[in-house]
XYZ file of C-alpha atoms in Angstrom:
700
model
C 147.057 -112.103 -126.659
C 147.745 -109.705 -129.361
C 146.890 -112.201 -132.214
C 143.982 -112.645 -130.077
C 143.335 -108.746 -129.968
C 143.834 -108.571 -133.509
C 140.605 -111.424 -134.737
C 138.635 -109.968 -131.742
C 138.817 -106.700 -133.344
C 137.924 -107.421 -137.213
C 134.879 -110.331 -135.889
C 134.106 -106.520 -133.546
C 133.703 -104.612 -137.287
C 132.715 -107.222 -139.629
C 129.307 -107.554 -137.303
C 128.858 -104.112 -137.518
C 127.817 -104.020 -141.799
C 126.647 -107.601 -143.662
C 126.992 -105.866 -146.854
C 129.811 -105.551 -149.473
C 132.931 -103.011 -148.149
C 131.461 -99.350 -149.355
C 133.607 -96.627 -148.976
C 131.771 -93.894 -151.460
C 129.901 -90.954 -149.984
C 127.188 -91.044 -152.419
C 124.146 -91.056 -151.091
C 120.633 -92.177 -153.149
C 119.488 -87.890 -151.707
C 122.313 -87.507 -153.694
C 122.012 -89.527 -156.891
C 118.676 -88.139 -156.742
C 119.820 -84.730 -157.275
C 122.423 -85.286 -159.914
C 119.887 -87.485 -162.309
C 117.054 -85.410 -161.837
C 112.802 -86.814 -163.593
C 113.102 -88.285 -166.496
C 115.633 -90.291 -165.133
C 115.132 -93.023 -162.022
C 117.424 -93.985 -159.531
C 117.458 -97.179 -158.756
C 118.559 -99.027 -155.178
C 122.360 -99.917 -154.507
C 122.597 -103.027 -156.152
C 123.591 -106.038 -153.796
C 125.906 -107.749 -155.860
C 128.347 -104.562 -156.425
C 129.084 -101.377 -155.776
C 126.428 -99.069 -158.898
C 123.615 -96.863 -158.243
C 121.420 -98.545 -162.183
C 119.141 -95.602 -163.780
C 116.742 -96.167 -165.124
C 114.103 -93.674 -168.136
C 110.418 -94.835 -168.316
C 109.415 -94.940 -172.544
C 105.828 -95.800 -172.812
C 105.475 -98.479 -170.685
C 109.220 -99.501 -170.626
C 111.730 -99.317 -168.244
C 114.788 -98.998 -169.587
C 118.195 -99.352 -168.693
C 119.908 -95.585 -169.695
C 123.260 -96.905 -167.152
C 125.461 -97.819 -164.351
C 126.842 -95.035 -161.408
C 129.072 -95.879 -159.166
C 131.952 -94.186 -157.166
C 135.837 -95.045 -158.151
C 136.799 -95.615 -155.027
C 134.195 -98.135 -153.876
C 135.654 -100.418 -157.125
C 139.364 -99.445 -157.578
C 140.819 -97.309 -155.043
C 144.452 -97.012 -156.917
C 146.439 -94.461 -154.549
C 146.502 -91.067 -155.394
C 150.036 -88.925 -155.411
C 149.055 -87.813 -152.357
C 148.753 -91.856 -151.502
C 145.202 -91.621 -151.349
C 142.933 -92.934 -153.809
C 140.714 -90.123 -155.539
C 137.189 -91.135 -155.878
C 135.717 -90.436 -158.430
C 131.722 -90.775 -159.982
C 131.941 -92.924 -163.295
C 128.172 -93.312 -165.614
C 128.150 -95.567 -167.968
C 126.011 -96.687 -170.668
C 124.865 -99.912 -171.685
C 127.485 -100.576 -174.267
C 130.197 -99.016 -172.122
C 130.306 -95.540 -173.840
C 131.164 -92.855 -171.125
C 127.991 -90.812 -169.393
C 130.329 -88.314 -167.780
C 132.747 -88.338 -165.086
C 132.919 -86.483 -161.980
C 135.124 -85.635 -159.562
C 133.830 -86.053 -155.083
C 137.045 -85.548 -153.618
C 141.186 -85.460 -153.936
C 144.426 -84.880 -152.442
C 146.370 -84.368 -155.518
C 148.971 -81.754 -154.296
C 149.127 -80.560 -157.795
C 145.705 -79.708 -157.952
C 145.350 -78.050 -154.477
C 148.176 -76.001 -153.956
C 149.554 -75.095 -157.535
C 147.909 -76.311 -160.391
C 143.913 -75.613 -159.103
C 141.350 -77.275 -159.671
C 139.367 -76.055 -162.910
C 141.911 -77.965 -165.184
C 141.062 -81.406 -163.375
C 137.486 -80.848 -163.691
C 138.191 -79.327 -167.436
C 140.386 -83.026 -167.536
C 137.467 -85.728 -166.649
C 134.831 -83.909 -168.242
C 136.794 -85.154 -171.032
C 135.548 -89.019 -171.222
C 132.017 -88.238 -172.012
C 130.888 -90.513 -175.220
C 134.460 -92.393 -174.841
C 134.240 -96.160 -175.132
C 135.825 -98.725 -172.380
C 135.587 -100.508 -176.231
C 138.832 -97.422 -177.294
C 142.106 -97.620 -175.998
C 141.857 -94.463 -174.202
C 145.458 -92.875 -173.966
C 146.165 -89.092 -171.870
C 148.153 -86.717 -174.724
C 150.674 -84.086 -174.575
C 153.166 -81.651 -176.802
C 152.747 -82.726 -180.264
C 150.645 -86.211 -180.038
C 147.299 -83.750 -179.062
C 146.275 -83.747 -182.533
C 145.703 -86.559 -183.338
C 142.463 -88.036 -184.448
C 140.243 -90.728 -182.645
C 138.270 -94.295 -184.114
C 136.887 -96.958 -183.228
C 139.108 -98.589 -182.012
C 141.147 -95.347 -180.401
C 140.551 -92.704 -178.140
C 142.734 -89.750 -176.985
C 142.111 -87.067 -174.596
C 144.292 -84.251 -173.406
C 146.514 -84.559 -170.130
C 147.898 -81.407 -168.422
C 150.968 -80.334 -168.261
C 153.053 -79.891 -164.675
C 150.324 -82.889 -163.757
C 151.683 -86.230 -165.172
C 151.615 -88.796 -162.702
C 148.068 -87.452 -161.745
C 145.895 -87.080 -165.014
C 147.049 -90.619 -165.136
C 146.394 -92.339 -161.759
C 142.847 -90.652 -162.507
C 142.796 -92.690 -165.657
C 143.484 -96.248 -164.267
C 141.426 -95.159 -162.032
C 138.260 -94.445 -164.117
C 138.577 -97.450 -166.749
C 139.826 -100.131 -164.123
C 136.288 -98.969 -161.860
C 134.178 -99.065 -165.204
C 135.533 -102.511 -166.572
C 134.792 -103.863 -163.579
C 131.591 -102.892 -163.522
C 131.279 -103.847 -167.698
C 132.726 -107.097 -167.231
C 130.204 -107.523 -163.828
C 127.186 -105.842 -165.475
C 127.321 -105.380 -169.211
C 127.976 -109.286 -169.902
C 131.426 -107.673 -171.341
C 133.793 -110.492 -169.368
C 132.934 -113.505 -171.628
C 130.735 -115.454 -169.179
C 133.175 -115.532 -166.572
C 132.914 -114.298 -162.872
C 135.215 -110.551 -163.199
C 135.552 -111.635 -159.300
C 137.916 -114.080 -160.317
C 140.910 -113.274 -160.605
C 143.548 -116.807 -160.948
C 147.101 -115.006 -160.082
C 150.756 -115.831 -161.762
C 152.203 -118.840 -159.060
C 155.926 -117.530 -157.400
C 157.295 -120.196 -156.645
C 156.904 -122.289 -159.870
C 159.936 -122.083 -161.596
C 160.400 -124.426 -164.828
C 164.390 -123.684 -166.774
C 163.478 -124.257 -170.218
C 165.624 -122.329 -173.337
C 164.090 -120.815 -176.528
C 162.933 -122.825 -177.992
C 160.805 -124.978 -175.154
C 159.741 -121.163 -174.620
C 158.286 -120.847 -177.801
C 157.331 -125.039 -177.531
C 155.061 -124.298 -173.834
C 153.280 -120.722 -175.768
C 155.257 -118.689 -173.160
C 157.397 -116.967 -175.452
C 154.945 -116.122 -178.485
C 157.212 -115.387 -182.084
C 155.072 -113.597 -184.250
C 157.801 -112.623 -188.349
C 156.129 -110.427 -190.549
C 157.517 -109.644 -194.171
C 156.612 -106.728 -196.122
C 154.942 -108.558 -198.669
C 152.704 -109.792 -195.667
C 152.065 -106.723 -193.936
C 150.976 -105.377 -197.259
C 148.401 -108.245 -197.059
C 146.670 -106.477 -194.770
C 146.200 -103.903 -196.935
C 144.345 -106.166 -200.150
C 142.002 -104.438 -201.618
C 141.773 -102.003 -199.663
C 142.657 -97.792 -200.216
C 145.339 -98.580 -198.126
C 146.803 -100.468 -200.597
C 149.441 -99.877 -203.020
C 150.918 -96.881 -200.522
C 153.977 -98.539 -198.781
C 156.803 -97.761 -201.368
C 159.041 -99.509 -198.940
C 157.463 -102.288 -199.154
C 156.258 -102.576 -203.135
C 160.102 -102.788 -203.773
C 161.961 -105.392 -200.534
C 159.033 -107.001 -200.429
C 161.381 -110.706 -199.024
C 162.575 -108.023 -195.947
C 161.188 -107.994 -192.346
C 158.391 -105.887 -192.372
C 158.988 -106.670 -187.956
C 160.362 -109.098 -185.823
C 158.640 -109.602 -182.608
C 158.826 -112.133 -179.826
C 155.300 -111.526 -177.018
C 155.398 -112.206 -173.493
C 154.280 -112.174 -170.567
C 157.792 -112.051 -168.143
C 156.942 -111.513 -165.260
C 155.637 -115.071 -165.016
C 159.243 -116.547 -163.584
C 159.185 -119.611 -165.353
C 159.232 -116.816 -168.379
C 161.899 -113.762 -166.974
C 164.400 -116.299 -165.566
C 165.254 -117.251 -167.593
C 164.486 -114.581 -171.041
C 166.185 -112.110 -168.205
C 169.875 -111.963 -166.972
C 169.273 -112.470 -162.927
C 170.013 -109.014 -162.254
C 167.423 -107.547 -164.548
C 164.905 -109.943 -162.582
C 165.583 -108.775 -160.074
C 165.368 -105.160 -161.398
C 162.000 -106.049 -162.279
C 160.283 -107.729 -159.152
C 161.282 -103.914 -157.555
C 159.440 -102.071 -159.659
C 156.027 -104.246 -159.300
C 154.137 -104.563 -157.138
C 151.469 -107.534 -155.719
C 149.045 -108.663 -158.763
C 151.025 -106.193 -161.225
C 152.219 -108.082 -164.226
C 154.566 -107.408 -166.859
C 154.594 -108.112 -170.783
C 158.196 -107.846 -172.711
C 158.282 -106.688 -176.691
C 161.334 -107.566 -178.149
C 161.507 -106.673 -181.629
C 163.925 -105.768 -184.889
C 162.868 -104.982 -188.660
C 161.509 -101.594 -190.568
C 158.123 -101.575 -188.033
C 159.245 -100.609 -184.385
C 156.917 -101.131 -181.401
C 156.911 -98.142 -180.105
C 157.566 -95.649 -182.701
C 160.054 -92.239 -183.927
C 157.437 -90.434 -181.233
C 157.332 -92.613 -178.093
C 157.539 -90.855 -174.806
C 158.952 -93.125 -172.495
C 156.715 -94.511 -169.845
C 153.673 -93.454 -171.426
C 151.693 -95.734 -172.883
C 151.833 -97.339 -176.327
C 150.544 -97.492 -179.236
C 151.775 -99.678 -181.488
C 150.635 -102.137 -179.599
C 147.589 -102.900 -177.371
C 146.616 -105.519 -175.036
C 142.644 -106.883 -175.584
C 140.910 -109.843 -172.864
C 137.450 -110.860 -173.565
C 137.753 -107.607 -175.811
C 137.982 -105.088 -173.893
C 141.080 -102.520 -174.295
C 143.385 -102.963 -170.585
C 145.471 -100.228 -169.862
C 149.546 -100.355 -170.029
C 152.776 -98.512 -169.375
C 156.331 -98.470 -170.266
C 157.912 -98.806 -167.510
C 160.618 -96.932 -169.168
C 163.172 -100.440 -168.044
C 166.262 -101.022 -169.577
C 166.869 -105.028 -169.250
C 169.233 -106.689 -170.770
C 168.292 -110.164 -172.017
C 169.770 -113.343 -171.312
C 167.926 -116.196 -174.326
C 170.361 -115.727 -177.809
C 168.200 -112.329 -179.353
C 168.545 -110.629 -181.504
C 166.449 -106.946 -180.933
C 166.041 -103.390 -182.590
C 164.828 -102.405 -178.942
C 163.644 -104.089 -176.197
C 160.672 -102.725 -173.889
C 158.581 -103.256 -171.204
C 154.950 -101.909 -170.154
C 153.406 -103.133 -167.573
C 149.490 -104.093 -166.431
C 148.453 -102.714 -162.314
C 146.581 -105.025 -160.341
C 143.525 -102.946 -160.858
C 143.010 -103.413 -163.745
C 142.231 -106.938 -163.932
C 143.782 -108.697 -166.162
C 143.709 -112.486 -165.906
C 146.583 -114.557 -166.436
C 144.515 -117.581 -166.460
C 142.483 -116.351 -169.121
C 143.699 -116.356 -173.029
C 144.279 -112.383 -174.294
C 145.757 -111.100 -177.367
C 148.247 -108.545 -178.315
C 147.481 -106.530 -181.106
C 150.240 -104.942 -183.278
C 148.033 -101.915 -185.349
C 149.298 -100.448 -188.516
C 147.938 -97.891 -190.245
C 148.485 -96.006 -193.743
C 148.200 -92.855 -194.383
C 145.991 -92.081 -197.930
C 145.991 -88.017 -199.015
C 147.577 -85.354 -197.846
C 145.332 -82.381 -196.525
C 143.029 -84.492 -194.384
C 144.358 -87.520 -194.986
C 141.949 -90.689 -194.179
C 143.776 -93.353 -192.368
C 143.082 -97.042 -193.224
C 144.136 -99.639 -189.940
C 144.539 -103.281 -189.806
C 145.887 -105.468 -186.415
C 148.445 -108.319 -186.135
C 146.989 -109.836 -183.606
C 149.240 -112.771 -181.199
C 146.644 -113.998 -178.887
C 148.449 -115.372 -175.408
C 147.857 -117.458 -172.366
C 149.518 -119.092 -169.794
C 150.034 -123.161 -169.011
C 147.134 -123.542 -165.900
C 150.050 -125.515 -163.657
C 152.473 -121.475 -164.344
C 149.124 -120.149 -162.358
C 146.540 -120.488 -159.349
C 143.027 -119.916 -159.590
C 141.161 -117.782 -157.648
C 139.427 -119.336 -153.976
C 136.165 -117.353 -153.656
C 136.476 -113.772 -154.026
C 140.446 -112.404 -153.447
C 139.624 -109.442 -153.444
C 138.566 -109.224 -150.653
C 139.284 -108.785 -146.800
C 139.982 -111.242 -146.150
C 142.552 -112.486 -149.353
C 144.007 -108.394 -147.639
C 144.692 -110.483 -143.681
C 145.432 -113.390 -145.692
C 148.714 -111.022 -148.444
C 150.014 -109.484 -144.901
C 150.030 -112.240 -142.940
C 153.277 -111.825 -141.950
C 152.917 -107.912 -141.677
C 150.055 -109.614 -138.818
C 152.293 -111.549 -137.339
C 155.508 -109.175 -136.845
C 152.944 -106.890 -135.071
C 151.265 -109.078 -133.633
C 154.325 -110.070 -131.154
C 155.380 -106.753 -130.412
C 152.414 -106.043 -129.482
C 152.282 -109.359 -128.094
C 156.010 -107.749 -126.383
C 154.263 -104.320 -125.150
C 151.025 -106.344 -123.506
C 153.777 -108.311 -121.429
C 156.383 -105.456 -120.782
C 154.158 -103.394 -119.535
C 152.005 -105.967 -117.773
C 155.285 -106.667 -115.245
C 156.557 -103.485 -115.095
C 158.639 -103.686 -111.582
C 160.088 -105.866 -113.703
C 161.109 -104.027 -116.740
C 161.675 -100.830 -114.728
C 164.060 -102.242 -112.121
C 167.738 -101.074 -114.063
C 167.219 -97.741 -115.145
C 169.808 -98.442 -118.055
C 167.517 -101.706 -119.159
C 164.886 -100.304 -119.767
C 165.896 -96.804 -121.881
C 168.100 -99.208 -123.873
C 164.182 -101.157 -124.168
C 161.580 -98.456 -124.203
C 164.591 -96.607 -127.361
C 164.647 -99.765 -129.391
C 160.511 -99.829 -129.027
C 160.054 -96.550 -130.808
C 162.397 -97.328 -133.405
C 160.287 -100.344 -133.530
C 157.468 -98.163 -133.377
C 158.464 -95.811 -136.068
C 160.226 -97.683 -138.445
C 157.979 -100.730 -138.606
C 154.306 -99.974 -137.485
C 154.635 -96.960 -139.619
C 157.450 -96.380 -142.764
C 156.704 -99.874 -143.994
C 153.454 -101.228 -142.440
C 151.236 -97.775 -142.818
C 149.459 -98.767 -139.682
C 149.770 -95.019 -138.094
C 145.714 -94.392 -136.388
C 144.514 -91.000 -136.841
C 142.475 -89.072 -136.300
C 140.562 -89.832 -139.707
C 139.886 -93.682 -138.692
C 137.195 -92.030 -135.995
C 135.430 -89.741 -138.849
C 135.916 -92.421 -141.802
C 133.998 -93.601 -139.514
C 131.052 -91.243 -138.324
C 130.519 -90.313 -142.096
C 129.828 -93.748 -142.775
C 127.436 -94.304 -140.248
C 125.688 -90.368 -141.100
C 125.237 -92.164 -145.395
C 123.696 -95.620 -143.087
C 127.090 -97.669 -145.097
C 128.696 -100.227 -144.224
C 132.322 -100.428 -141.541
C 133.252 -103.768 -142.676
C 135.687 -101.093 -145.542
C 138.098 -101.049 -142.025
C 138.965 -104.734 -142.339
C 140.586 -103.603 -145.616
C 143.300 -102.555 -143.669
C 144.322 -105.166 -140.975
C 147.138 -103.304 -140.098
C 144.797 -100.113 -138.212
C 142.506 -102.741 -137.452
C 145.379 -104.814 -135.364
C 145.851 -101.324 -133.945
C 142.835 -100.616 -132.489
C 141.245 -104.216 -130.655
C 145.276 -103.141 -128.716
C 144.384 -100.147 -128.470
C 140.607 -100.272 -127.563
C 141.567 -103.038 -124.500
C 144.822 -100.444 -123.138
C 142.502 -98.001 -122.888
C 140.612 -100.743 -120.422
C 143.632 -101.086 -118.144
C 146.287 -98.596 -118.850
C 144.118 -95.034 -120.252
C 146.094 -93.370 -123.998
C 148.882 -93.586 -122.900
C 150.199 -96.965 -124.039
C 149.093 -95.463 -127.890
C 149.658 -92.212 -127.221
C 153.656 -93.415 -125.270
C 154.171 -96.520 -126.930
C 152.798 -96.916 -130.802
C 152.025 -93.901 -131.987
C 154.711 -93.198 -134.878
C 154.591 -89.731 -135.251
C 154.790 -88.922 -131.668
C 157.573 -91.266 -131.268
C 159.239 -89.441 -133.863
C 158.966 -86.721 -131.860
C 160.054 -88.364 -128.699
C 163.631 -89.263 -129.505
C 163.977 -86.377 -131.829
C 163.277 -84.246 -128.106
C 165.719 -87.045 -126.558
C 168.352 -86.181 -130.075
C 168.346 -82.219 -129.073
C 169.354 -82.614 -125.577
C 171.614 -84.599 -126.075
C 172.884 -81.763 -128.694
C 172.895 -79.772 -125.414
C 169.414 -77.896 -126.892
C 167.989 -75.635 -124.882
C 164.704 -76.829 -122.940
C 162.025 -74.479 -123.036
C 159.393 -75.761 -119.604
C 156.453 -73.798 -120.504
C 154.879 -72.505 -116.985
C 151.728 -74.670 -115.566
C 149.549 -72.815 -115.544
C 150.253 -71.744 -118.751
C 150.566 -75.602 -119.515
C 147.479 -76.682 -118.691
C 145.582 -73.789 -120.621
C 147.594 -74.577 -124.005
C 146.635 -78.699 -122.680
C 142.785 -77.949 -124.363
C 143.116 -77.041 -127.502
C 143.178 -80.187 -128.413
C 140.047 -80.669 -127.271
C 138.822 -77.468 -128.979
C 140.419 -79.375 -132.156
C 138.736 -82.634 -132.374
C 135.769 -80.977 -131.114
C 135.560 -78.873 -134.660
C 136.442 -81.549 -137.192
C 134.059 -84.085 -135.026
C 131.303 -81.037 -135.577
C 132.272 -81.273 -139.179
C 132.135 -84.560 -140.644
C 128.985 -84.665 -139.160
C 127.432 -81.179 -142.088
C 130.925 -81.538 -144.383
C 133.304 -83.884 -145.898
C 135.685 -80.938 -148.015
C 135.925 -79.163 -144.177
C 136.238 -82.593 -142.327
C 139.536 -82.964 -145.068
C 140.731 -79.261 -145.059
C 140.969 -79.923 -140.947
C 142.661 -82.905 -140.165
C 144.543 -81.507 -142.111
C 145.604 -79.788 -138.429
C 148.202 -83.732 -138.356
C 151.435 -83.765 -139.576
C 150.642 -87.513 -140.204
C 149.786 -88.020 -144.023
C 152.657 -85.999 -144.253
C 155.892 -87.091 -141.829
C 154.452 -90.585 -141.364
C 152.630 -92.471 -144.700
C 153.586 -89.290 -147.686
C 157.423 -89.726 -145.916
C 157.955 -86.256 -146.481
C 157.057 -86.581 -150.486
C 155.056 -83.671 -150.265
C 154.775 -80.045 -151.164
C 156.326 -77.509 -149.158
C 153.546 -75.573 -147.146
C 152.937 -79.093 -145.764
C 156.705 -79.993 -145.431
C 157.514 -77.279 -143.797
C 154.669 -77.404 -140.757
C 155.308 -80.964 -140.021
C 159.229 -80.570 -140.005
C 158.016 -76.878 -137.978
C 156.416 -79.298 -135.933
C 159.707 -82.072 -134.723
C 161.685 -78.488 -134.590
C 159.466 -77.238 -131.712
C 159.510 -80.261 -130.120
C 163.554 -79.954 -129.772
C 163.093 -77.213 -127.566
C 159.255 -78.724 -125.590
C 158.652 -82.075 -125.096
C 156.272 -83.564 -127.647
C 154.579 -80.748 -128.518
C 152.227 -81.239 -130.817
C 151.032 -84.669 -128.549
C 150.082 -82.184 -125.992
C 149.088 -79.196 -127.242
C 147.924 -80.075 -130.958
C 146.588 -83.655 -130.926
C 142.768 -84.091 -131.811
C 143.426 -87.875 -131.880
C 145.015 -87.842 -128.765
C 142.041 -85.360 -127.032
C 139.748 -88.244 -128.301
C 141.811 -91.052 -126.746
C 142.422 -89.520 -123.516
C 138.635 -88.562 -122.851
C 138.001 -92.744 -124.260
C 140.283 -93.621 -121.525
C 138.642 -92.102 -118.555
C 137.454 -95.182 -118.691
C 140.157 -96.850 -117.288
C 140.177 -100.009 -114.712
C 143.371 -99.712 -113.457
C 145.746 -96.145 -111.443
C 148.716 -98.897 -112.311
C 151.363 -96.168 -111.277
C 151.941 -96.312 -107.677
C 153.027 -93.836 -105.279
C 153.826 -92.918 -102.196
C 151.702 -91.985 -99.428
C 154.109 -89.188 -99.229
C 154.563 -88.540 -103.373
C 154.101 -84.960 -103.158
C 153.561 -83.741 -99.491
C 156.838 -83.532 -99.323
C 158.945 -85.136 -102.385
C 158.228 -83.272 -105.559
C 160.924 -85.624 -107.290
C 158.769 -87.284 -110.035
C 156.478 -83.572 -110.357
C 160.521 -81.929 -111.765
C 160.852 -85.117 -113.437
C 157.768 -85.720 -115.559
C 158.403 -84.476 -119.608
C 154.638 -84.146 -119.547
C 153.559 -81.760 -116.768
C 150.906 -84.950 -115.872
C 152.328 -84.745 -111.713
C 150.262 -82.076 -110.190
C 152.360 -80.961 -106.768
C 150.037 -83.125 -103.885
C 151.298 -86.031 -106.657
C 148.052 -86.913 -107.807
C 148.773 -88.492 -111.211
C 146.700 -86.793 -114.798
C 146.048 -90.160 -117.143
C 144.826 -88.013 -119.784
C 147.991 -86.193 -119.992
C 149.963 -89.092 -119.148
C 152.012 -90.478 -121.962
C 153.112 -94.120 -120.227
C 156.956 -93.037 -120.492
C 157.047 -94.605 -116.606
C 160.173 -92.185 -115.651
C 158.249 -92.370 -111.867
C 158.148 -95.963 -111.654
C 161.716 -96.289 -113.331
C 162.215 -93.285 -110.606
C 159.767 -94.834 -107.644
C 161.434 -98.432 -107.526
C 164.987 -97.082 -107.600
C 167.115 -96.169 -105.292
C 169.708 -93.214 -106.575
C 166.382 -91.371 -107.666
C 163.422 -91.095 -104.912
C 164.235 -89.165 -102.405
C 162.091 -90.836 -99.721
C 164.391 -94.023 -100.575
C 166.888 -92.326 -99.964
C 166.141 -91.517 -96.464
C 164.967 -94.461 -95.430
C 169.011 -95.917 -96.955
C 169.808 -93.229 -94.601
C 168.017 -94.338 -92.206
C 169.514 -97.642 -91.738
C 172.999 -96.626 -92.170
C 171.469 -95.299 -88.862
C 175.023 -96.579 -85.950
C 172.784 -96.526 -82.518
C 174.703 -94.412 -80.334
C 174.580 -97.235 -76.243
C 176.691 -96.900 -73.472
C 179.910 -97.476 -72.786
C 180.543 -100.764 -70.837
C 181.779 -100.612 -66.620
C 185.253 -101.718 -66.437
C 184.783 -104.131 -63.357
C 187.784 -102.755 -60.481
């Protein structure tokens, strides 16, 4: 049943739009405002979410460039866990026209440094080229000068991680557009990216790996290095090379160590496992093993940064790679002065099935005051054998590929939802034994917190609703929903459960933060923390607050995404579940404060403040079943369930308020219990009454 619901939800979301998935916010009117005459904004591309820019030149209309949003093409999660959205414009030669920030959630710029350094940082991309290797510089390195192959932009102190992610987002999105629209992909389709085959392994020694091209060896003597500069101003500037021409300039081994047939043969088992733990799906790792007087990293190299002395290129375009800061032990018999591993993230678009090159630039300076820089490159070409990669099947970045990649998570979720659906459908059997029901509920809440929440990141939120509203307002497709399969499946189940049982199924069983609150409250009771039961008239008034919050958030979604971004922080879900409390202290204090409040007032946030719960309560009005069984005597005179209801969702008359019911089923357990239900206890006592009978007369 749960699997069918997942499929139906996916089909429903797909039918809502037929254009490519878009999470961006720019409309045509906004584009025209940002790029006024004499520029002309063309129609949005039907194949790739980009806007072409034109200029009228006499009688001809010439292409000025393309504008796009990074979140549409490279949604790389920021430090907060949410992708930044940057507006990027490039010209037909791959030169940046400009970069602007549309939205972000980076704590260091929101809560610490302010946004001015962020805006200043992105301005530096103007006039830089995608054909340059763009590096972020800090400290003493800021004195380095750009050239045709290198560009340097100033970083932001105390925001190293955030600006690095911004740089990756800009470059990954721009590279995808340049490959697709500017012909920089060497004739291949940049959307058709092969993958390294994770299950193919061939046991080989170093010599075999070199013969198969899996390990490339470059040995350069001082004499060879000097020949690079022959006939140029750089000739004869290296005194050591002239004095010792036969000495080793560099002895370098290069390999794609994330390939099992390379990594498992080249590294020790412990080092291979360590490397695997640092890579995400689709990432690549390149290893450089070097010795000699010229190092790949250099004396001023900072661990964790982008290398200057080793460049990665494919289709003549540089691809960003970064030191993993890993010390790995080699299993192969190699002596080396340094072993460095570099990570290439999946969004960078490196195709392992196509050839790429690793270049080692060697620079000499002539002059003292204003030295002339002369650079030559040592280039190593690299290509994996066909049997070690999986050829692309269609667009492997489509939502169908994402669903396929998470099939085991979806299968486990389907089993969990199937178990919950069956349990709720057979509530009489489920609640027949109070102790057994308690164990089932606690186990399921732990499943919700651990798997649905922290592992699968399936926390439904008011953001799901505001995102749909904003997309519809901008007349964008809703296909972006399909790129989060856990959310789609959960929504499919929740919509059906709303029809059957109301809001309680999600709020009481499937909300990770709600489950975290409930277990916090139970732990507090076990520790004998005094509980505060709010008086009924105040309880009724406080429950209205969440509806006010919902109205404010929904209204803001129609006219201001900036205000919406601030208002949705009323939900602590991102802090507590998505970011696992790794956030600036005000957000953490707020989330922890709500958990502490729930330890004295049962599920405080869920009952009084949760705007998403309010939306489900309203949607739950279409509920078909009054599924909580009642006796005629419930409420008149029996008040047991009302007093035992922690959510105060039962009126003195015995009527259940389903909009405030969290389906904890405590009242259903009481209803079926001969030890807890006052009516059943009374009936049993009456059955045990011995009737009075007249004594038999004795015979004379």
